[in-house]
mmCIF file of C-alpha atoms in Angstrom:
data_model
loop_
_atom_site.group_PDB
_atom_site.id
_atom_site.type_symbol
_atom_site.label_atom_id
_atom_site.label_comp_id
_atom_site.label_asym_id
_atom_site.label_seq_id
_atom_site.Cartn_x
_atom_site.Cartn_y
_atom_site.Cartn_z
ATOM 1 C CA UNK A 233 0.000 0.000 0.000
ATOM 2 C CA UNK A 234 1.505 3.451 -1.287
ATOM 3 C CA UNK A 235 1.444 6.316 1.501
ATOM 4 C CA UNK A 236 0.045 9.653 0.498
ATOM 5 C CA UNK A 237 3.132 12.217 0.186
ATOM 6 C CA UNK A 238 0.448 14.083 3.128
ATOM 7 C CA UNK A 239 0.564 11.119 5.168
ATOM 8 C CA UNK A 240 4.620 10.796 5.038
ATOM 9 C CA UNK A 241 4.573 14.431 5.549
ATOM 10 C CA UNK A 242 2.770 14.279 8.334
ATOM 11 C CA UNK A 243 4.138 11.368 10.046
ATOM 12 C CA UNK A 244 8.214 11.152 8.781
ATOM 13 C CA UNK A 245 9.666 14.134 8.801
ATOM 14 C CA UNK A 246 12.603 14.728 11.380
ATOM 15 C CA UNK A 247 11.389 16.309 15.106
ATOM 16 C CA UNK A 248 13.475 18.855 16.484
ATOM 17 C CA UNK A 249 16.333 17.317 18.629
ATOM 18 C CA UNK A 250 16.536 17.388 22.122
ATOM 19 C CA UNK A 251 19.559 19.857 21.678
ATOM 20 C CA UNK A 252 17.432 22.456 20.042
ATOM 21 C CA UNK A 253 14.462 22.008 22.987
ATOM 22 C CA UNK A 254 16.944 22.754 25.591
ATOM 23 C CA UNK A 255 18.411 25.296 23.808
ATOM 24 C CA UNK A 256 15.510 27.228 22.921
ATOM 25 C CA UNK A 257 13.961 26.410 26.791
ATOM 26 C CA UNK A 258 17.472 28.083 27.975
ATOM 27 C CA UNK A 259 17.432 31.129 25.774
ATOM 28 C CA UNK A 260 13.855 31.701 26.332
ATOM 29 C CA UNK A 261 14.504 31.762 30.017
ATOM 30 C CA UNK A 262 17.537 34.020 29.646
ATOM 31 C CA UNK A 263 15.621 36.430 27.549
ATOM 32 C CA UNK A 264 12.758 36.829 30.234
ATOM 33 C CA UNK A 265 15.980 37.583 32.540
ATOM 34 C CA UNK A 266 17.140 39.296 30.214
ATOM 35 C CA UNK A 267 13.875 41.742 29.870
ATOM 36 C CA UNK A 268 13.746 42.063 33.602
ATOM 37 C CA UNK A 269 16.707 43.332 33.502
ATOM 38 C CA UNK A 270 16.346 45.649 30.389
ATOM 39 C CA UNK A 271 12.920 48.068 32.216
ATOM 40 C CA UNK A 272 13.505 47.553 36.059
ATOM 41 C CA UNK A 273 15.253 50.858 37.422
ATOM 42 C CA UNK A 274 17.327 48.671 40.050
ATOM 43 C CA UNK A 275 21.190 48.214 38.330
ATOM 44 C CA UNK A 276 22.085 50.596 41.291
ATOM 45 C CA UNK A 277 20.154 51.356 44.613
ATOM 46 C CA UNK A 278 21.573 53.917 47.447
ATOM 47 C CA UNK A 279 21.228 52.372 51.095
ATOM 48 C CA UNK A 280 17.961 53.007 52.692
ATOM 49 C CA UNK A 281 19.981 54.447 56.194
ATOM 50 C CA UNK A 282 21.795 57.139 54.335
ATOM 51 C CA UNK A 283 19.186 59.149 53.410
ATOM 52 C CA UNK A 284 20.637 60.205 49.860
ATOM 53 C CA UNK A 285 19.220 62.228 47.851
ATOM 54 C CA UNK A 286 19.550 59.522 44.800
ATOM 55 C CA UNK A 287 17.268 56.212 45.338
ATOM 56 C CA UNK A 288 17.911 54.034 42.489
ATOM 57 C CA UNK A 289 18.536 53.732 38.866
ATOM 58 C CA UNK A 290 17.595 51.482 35.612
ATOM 59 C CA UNK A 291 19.150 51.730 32.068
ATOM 60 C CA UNK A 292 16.281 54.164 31.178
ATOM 61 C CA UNK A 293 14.939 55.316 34.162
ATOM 62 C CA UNK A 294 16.206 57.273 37.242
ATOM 63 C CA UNK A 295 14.432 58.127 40.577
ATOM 64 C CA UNK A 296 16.164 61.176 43.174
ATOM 65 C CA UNK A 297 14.614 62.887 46.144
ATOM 66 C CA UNK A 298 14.579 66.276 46.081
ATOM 67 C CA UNK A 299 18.480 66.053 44.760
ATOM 68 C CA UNK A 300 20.073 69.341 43.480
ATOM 69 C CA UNK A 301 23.033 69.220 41.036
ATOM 70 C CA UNK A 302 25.985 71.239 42.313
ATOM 71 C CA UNK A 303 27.314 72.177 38.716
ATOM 72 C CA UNK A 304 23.468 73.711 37.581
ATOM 73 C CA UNK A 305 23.221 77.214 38.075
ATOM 74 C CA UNK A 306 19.521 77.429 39.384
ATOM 75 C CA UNK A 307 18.205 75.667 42.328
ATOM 76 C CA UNK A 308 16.246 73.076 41.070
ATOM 77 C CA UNK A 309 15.214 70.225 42.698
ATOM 78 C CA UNK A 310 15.611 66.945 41.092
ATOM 79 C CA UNK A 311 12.446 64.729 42.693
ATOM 80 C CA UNK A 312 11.028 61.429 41.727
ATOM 81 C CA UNK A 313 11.608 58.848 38.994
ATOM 82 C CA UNK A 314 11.702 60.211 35.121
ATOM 83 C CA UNK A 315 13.274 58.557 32.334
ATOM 84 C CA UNK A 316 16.646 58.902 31.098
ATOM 85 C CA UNK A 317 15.445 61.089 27.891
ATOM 86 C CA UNK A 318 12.889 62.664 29.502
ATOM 87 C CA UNK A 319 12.364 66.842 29.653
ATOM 88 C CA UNK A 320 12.857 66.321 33.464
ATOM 89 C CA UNK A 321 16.648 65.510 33.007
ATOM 90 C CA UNK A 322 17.633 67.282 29.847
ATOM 91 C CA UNK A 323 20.064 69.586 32.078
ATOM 92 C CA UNK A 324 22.125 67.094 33.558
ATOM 93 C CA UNK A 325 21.495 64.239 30.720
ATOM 94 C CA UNK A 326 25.400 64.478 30.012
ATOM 95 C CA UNK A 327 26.084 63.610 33.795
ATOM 96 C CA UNK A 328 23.612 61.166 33.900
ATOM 97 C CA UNK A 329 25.008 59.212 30.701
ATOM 98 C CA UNK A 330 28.611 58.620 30.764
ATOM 99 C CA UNK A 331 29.950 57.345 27.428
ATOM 100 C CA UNK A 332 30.664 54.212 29.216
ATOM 101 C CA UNK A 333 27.001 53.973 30.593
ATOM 102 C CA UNK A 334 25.572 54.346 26.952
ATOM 103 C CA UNK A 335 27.637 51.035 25.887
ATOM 104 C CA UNK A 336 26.272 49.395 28.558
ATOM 105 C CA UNK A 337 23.197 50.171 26.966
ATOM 106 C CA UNK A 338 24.022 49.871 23.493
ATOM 107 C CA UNK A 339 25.211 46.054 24.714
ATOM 108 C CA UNK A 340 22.191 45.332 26.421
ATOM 109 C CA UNK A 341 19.947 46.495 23.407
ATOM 110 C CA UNK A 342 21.553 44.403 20.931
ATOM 111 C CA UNK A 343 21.307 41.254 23.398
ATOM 112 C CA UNK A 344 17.709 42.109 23.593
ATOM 113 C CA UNK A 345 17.194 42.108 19.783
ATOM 114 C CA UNK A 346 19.528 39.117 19.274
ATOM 115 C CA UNK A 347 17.874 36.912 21.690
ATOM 116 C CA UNK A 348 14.106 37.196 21.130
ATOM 117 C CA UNK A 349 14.603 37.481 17.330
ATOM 118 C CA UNK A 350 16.721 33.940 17.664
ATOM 119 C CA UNK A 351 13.740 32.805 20.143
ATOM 120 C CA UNK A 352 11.719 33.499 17.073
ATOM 121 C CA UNK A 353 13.484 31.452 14.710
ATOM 122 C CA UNK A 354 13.749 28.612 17.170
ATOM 123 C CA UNK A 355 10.035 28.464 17.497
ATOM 124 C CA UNK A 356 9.796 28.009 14.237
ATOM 125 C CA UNK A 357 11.943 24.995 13.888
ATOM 126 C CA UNK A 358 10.141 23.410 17.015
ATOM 127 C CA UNK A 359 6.989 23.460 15.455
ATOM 128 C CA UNK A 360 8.437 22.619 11.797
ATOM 129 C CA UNK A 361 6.546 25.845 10.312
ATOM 130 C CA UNK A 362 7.119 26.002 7.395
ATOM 131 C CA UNK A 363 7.769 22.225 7.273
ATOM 132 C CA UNK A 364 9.953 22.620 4.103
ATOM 133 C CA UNK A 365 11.604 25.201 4.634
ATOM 134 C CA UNK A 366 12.895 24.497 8.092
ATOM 135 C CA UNK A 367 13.047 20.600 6.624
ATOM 136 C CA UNK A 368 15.788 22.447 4.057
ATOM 137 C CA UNK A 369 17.157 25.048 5.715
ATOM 138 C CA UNK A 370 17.891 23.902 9.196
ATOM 139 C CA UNK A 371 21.209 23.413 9.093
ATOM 140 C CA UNK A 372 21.720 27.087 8.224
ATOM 141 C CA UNK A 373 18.748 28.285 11.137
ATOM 142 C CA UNK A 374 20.664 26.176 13.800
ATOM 143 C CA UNK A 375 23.802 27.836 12.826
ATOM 144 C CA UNK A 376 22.269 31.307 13.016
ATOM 145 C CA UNK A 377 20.760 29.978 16.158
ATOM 146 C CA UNK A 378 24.219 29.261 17.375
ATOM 147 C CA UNK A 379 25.943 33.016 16.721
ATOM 148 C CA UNK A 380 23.363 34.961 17.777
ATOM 149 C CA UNK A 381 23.039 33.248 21.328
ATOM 150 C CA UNK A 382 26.641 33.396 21.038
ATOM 151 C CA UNK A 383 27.256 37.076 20.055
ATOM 152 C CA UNK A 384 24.432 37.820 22.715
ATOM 153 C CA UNK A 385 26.366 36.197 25.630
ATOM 154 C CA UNK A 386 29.417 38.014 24.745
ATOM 155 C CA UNK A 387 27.393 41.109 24.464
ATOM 156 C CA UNK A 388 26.165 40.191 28.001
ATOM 157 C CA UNK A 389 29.211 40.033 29.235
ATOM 158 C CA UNK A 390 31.206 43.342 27.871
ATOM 159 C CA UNK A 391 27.333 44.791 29.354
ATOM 160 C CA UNK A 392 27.712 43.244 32.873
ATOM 161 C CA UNK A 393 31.635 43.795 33.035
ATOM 162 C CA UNK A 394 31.616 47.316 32.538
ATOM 163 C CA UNK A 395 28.902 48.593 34.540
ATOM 164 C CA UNK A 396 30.386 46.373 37.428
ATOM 165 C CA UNK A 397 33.918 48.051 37.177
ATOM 166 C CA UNK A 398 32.137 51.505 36.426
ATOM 167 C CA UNK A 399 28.837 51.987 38.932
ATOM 168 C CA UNK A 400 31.651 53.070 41.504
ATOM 169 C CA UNK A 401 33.217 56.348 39.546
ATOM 170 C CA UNK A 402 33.411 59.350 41.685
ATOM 171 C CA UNK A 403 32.433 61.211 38.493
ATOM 172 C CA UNK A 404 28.781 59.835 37.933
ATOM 173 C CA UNK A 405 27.013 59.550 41.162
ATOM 174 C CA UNK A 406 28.161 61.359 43.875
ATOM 175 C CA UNK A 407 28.833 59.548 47.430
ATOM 176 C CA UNK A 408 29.030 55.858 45.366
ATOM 177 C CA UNK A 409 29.733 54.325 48.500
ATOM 178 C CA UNK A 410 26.279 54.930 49.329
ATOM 179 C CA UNK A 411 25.415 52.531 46.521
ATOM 180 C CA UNK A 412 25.083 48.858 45.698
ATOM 181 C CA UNK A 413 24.414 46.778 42.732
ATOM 182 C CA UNK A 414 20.891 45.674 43.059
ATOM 183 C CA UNK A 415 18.808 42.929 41.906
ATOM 184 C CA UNK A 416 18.194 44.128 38.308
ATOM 185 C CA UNK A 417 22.218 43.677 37.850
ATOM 186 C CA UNK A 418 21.348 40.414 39.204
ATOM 187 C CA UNK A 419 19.247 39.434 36.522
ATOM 188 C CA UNK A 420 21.301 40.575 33.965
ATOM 189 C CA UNK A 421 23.977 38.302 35.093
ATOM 190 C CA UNK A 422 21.387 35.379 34.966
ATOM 191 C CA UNK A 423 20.735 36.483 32.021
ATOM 192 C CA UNK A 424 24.658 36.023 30.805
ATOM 193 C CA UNK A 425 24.597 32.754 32.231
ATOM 194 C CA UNK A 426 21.665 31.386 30.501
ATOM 195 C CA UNK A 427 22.809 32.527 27.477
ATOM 196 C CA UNK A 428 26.179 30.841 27.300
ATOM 197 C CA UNK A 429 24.587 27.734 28.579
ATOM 198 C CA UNK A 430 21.949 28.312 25.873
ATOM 199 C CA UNK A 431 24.868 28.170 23.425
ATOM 200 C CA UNK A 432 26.326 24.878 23.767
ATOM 201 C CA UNK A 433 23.219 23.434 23.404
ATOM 202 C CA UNK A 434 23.095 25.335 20.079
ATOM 203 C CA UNK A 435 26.428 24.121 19.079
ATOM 204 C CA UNK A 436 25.523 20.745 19.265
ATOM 205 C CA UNK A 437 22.349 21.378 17.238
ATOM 206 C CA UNK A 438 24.102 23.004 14.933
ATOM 207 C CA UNK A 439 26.625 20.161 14.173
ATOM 208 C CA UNK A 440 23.670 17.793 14.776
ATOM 209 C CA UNK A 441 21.783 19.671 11.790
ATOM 210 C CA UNK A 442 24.559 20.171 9.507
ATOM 211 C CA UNK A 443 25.006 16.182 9.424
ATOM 212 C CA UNK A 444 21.075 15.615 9.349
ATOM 213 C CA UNK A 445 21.500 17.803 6.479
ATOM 214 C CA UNK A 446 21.550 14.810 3.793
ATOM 215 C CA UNK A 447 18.560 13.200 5.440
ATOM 216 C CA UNK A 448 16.560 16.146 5.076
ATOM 217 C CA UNK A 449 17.399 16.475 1.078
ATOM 218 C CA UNK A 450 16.033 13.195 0.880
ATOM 219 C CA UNK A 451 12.582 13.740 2.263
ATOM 220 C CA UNK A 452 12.585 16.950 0.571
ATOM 221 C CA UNK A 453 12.895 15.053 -2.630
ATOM 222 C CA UNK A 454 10.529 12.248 -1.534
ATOM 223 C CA UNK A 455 7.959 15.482 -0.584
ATOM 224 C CA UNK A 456 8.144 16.730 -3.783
ATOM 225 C CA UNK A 457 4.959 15.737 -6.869
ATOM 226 C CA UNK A 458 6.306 13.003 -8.851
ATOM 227 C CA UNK A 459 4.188 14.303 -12.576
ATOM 228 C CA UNK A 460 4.897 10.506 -13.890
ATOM 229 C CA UNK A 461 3.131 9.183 -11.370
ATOM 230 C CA UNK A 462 0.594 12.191 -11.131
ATOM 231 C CA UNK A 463 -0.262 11.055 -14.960
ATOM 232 C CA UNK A 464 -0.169 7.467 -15.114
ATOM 233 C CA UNK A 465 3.236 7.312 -16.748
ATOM 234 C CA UNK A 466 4.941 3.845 -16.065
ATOM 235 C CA UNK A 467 8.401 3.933 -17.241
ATOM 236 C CA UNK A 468 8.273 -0.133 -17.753
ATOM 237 C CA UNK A 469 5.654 0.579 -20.956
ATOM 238 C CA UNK A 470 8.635 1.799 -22.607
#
């Protein structure tokens, strides 16, 4: 009996290996990490017994009691939590983002792109959509898979390293000893973590895939309309 090319469609074609599952389980819980980390305003938090004029602080976001910056002319009182690139701060915006800072957040943007554009991608090839598509291209999808995890842990990393050697400068916020790294810092190292463990997993799937890659032809090809047998052609009547 001759199976329908729906049937071995439906029923034949490759699954998604266990390497790509965890993978794609890993960077998925990396990016919510990761997403924490990117619109909580807790990097850096002042101690609750010092009474400082500056509470905490986010990527974007900023929050000071009644603080007054020593370099602006007028008194003006600084109160409550604004973003970044807000009207609120345009006077001491330059003090607020060190060139250093903005990397951190140039790094942390790029992560964010790279690893829920790559969780995209990966949900494709876990639910085979489009079957032959992924079926033919998966080799080349597991190997994106693979950089971009891979380019977003190191982008993790240059984030998390420099804003851990820099939160302490004397010339961002004053009295740093005030400070600690708080829990959204936290997170972003979780983030890091999951990420690089993320891409192993990948890096087997990737060499997994480019092996499978032969199979996968093969189906294709089996996929594919035969017209002789679409018209009744029998090549033994010649």
């Amino acid at each position: 009996m001759t199976m329908s090319s729906s049937e071995f469609e439906k029923n034949n074609y490759p699954k998604a290996s266990k390497y790509l599952y965890y993978g794609a389980l890993l960077t998925y819980i990396a990016g919510m990490f990761l997403m924490i980390a990117f619109c909580s305003p807790y990097w850096v938090k002042s101690y609750e017994e010092t009474f400082s004029s500056f509470k905490n602080m986010g990527l974007w976001e900023y929050c000071f009691s009644n603080f007054r910056y020593p370099s602006y002319q007028f008194d003006h009182p600084f109160d409550g939590c604004h973003h970044v690139f807000s009207k609120e701060y345009f006077v001491i915006r330059e003090w607020l983002l060190p060139s250093w800072l903005m990397a951190v957040q140039a790094f942390v943007t790029m992560s964010f792109l790279l690893s829920f554009g790559t969780q995209i991608v990966m949900a494709m090839q876990l639910c085979r959509w489009p079957l032959e598509f992924v079926l033919r291209y998966e080799w080349i999808l597991s190997a994106v898979d693979f950089v971009c995890v891979t380019v977003t842990t190191l982008f993790m990393f240059l984030a998390i390293a420099v804003f851990g050697g820099s939160h302490a400068r004397r010339d961002w916020l004053m009295y740093p000893n005030f400070n600690y790294l708080c829990w959204s810092y936290g997170f972003a190292c979780l983030s890091f973590f999951f990420h690089g463990f993320a891409a192993l997993c990948l890096y087997k799937e990737a060499r997994l895939s480019y092996d499978r890659r032969r199979e996968s032809k093969n189906l294709i090809m089996q996929m594919q309309p035969n017209p002789q047998h679409r018209l009744g052609w029998n090549v033994s009547n010649y």
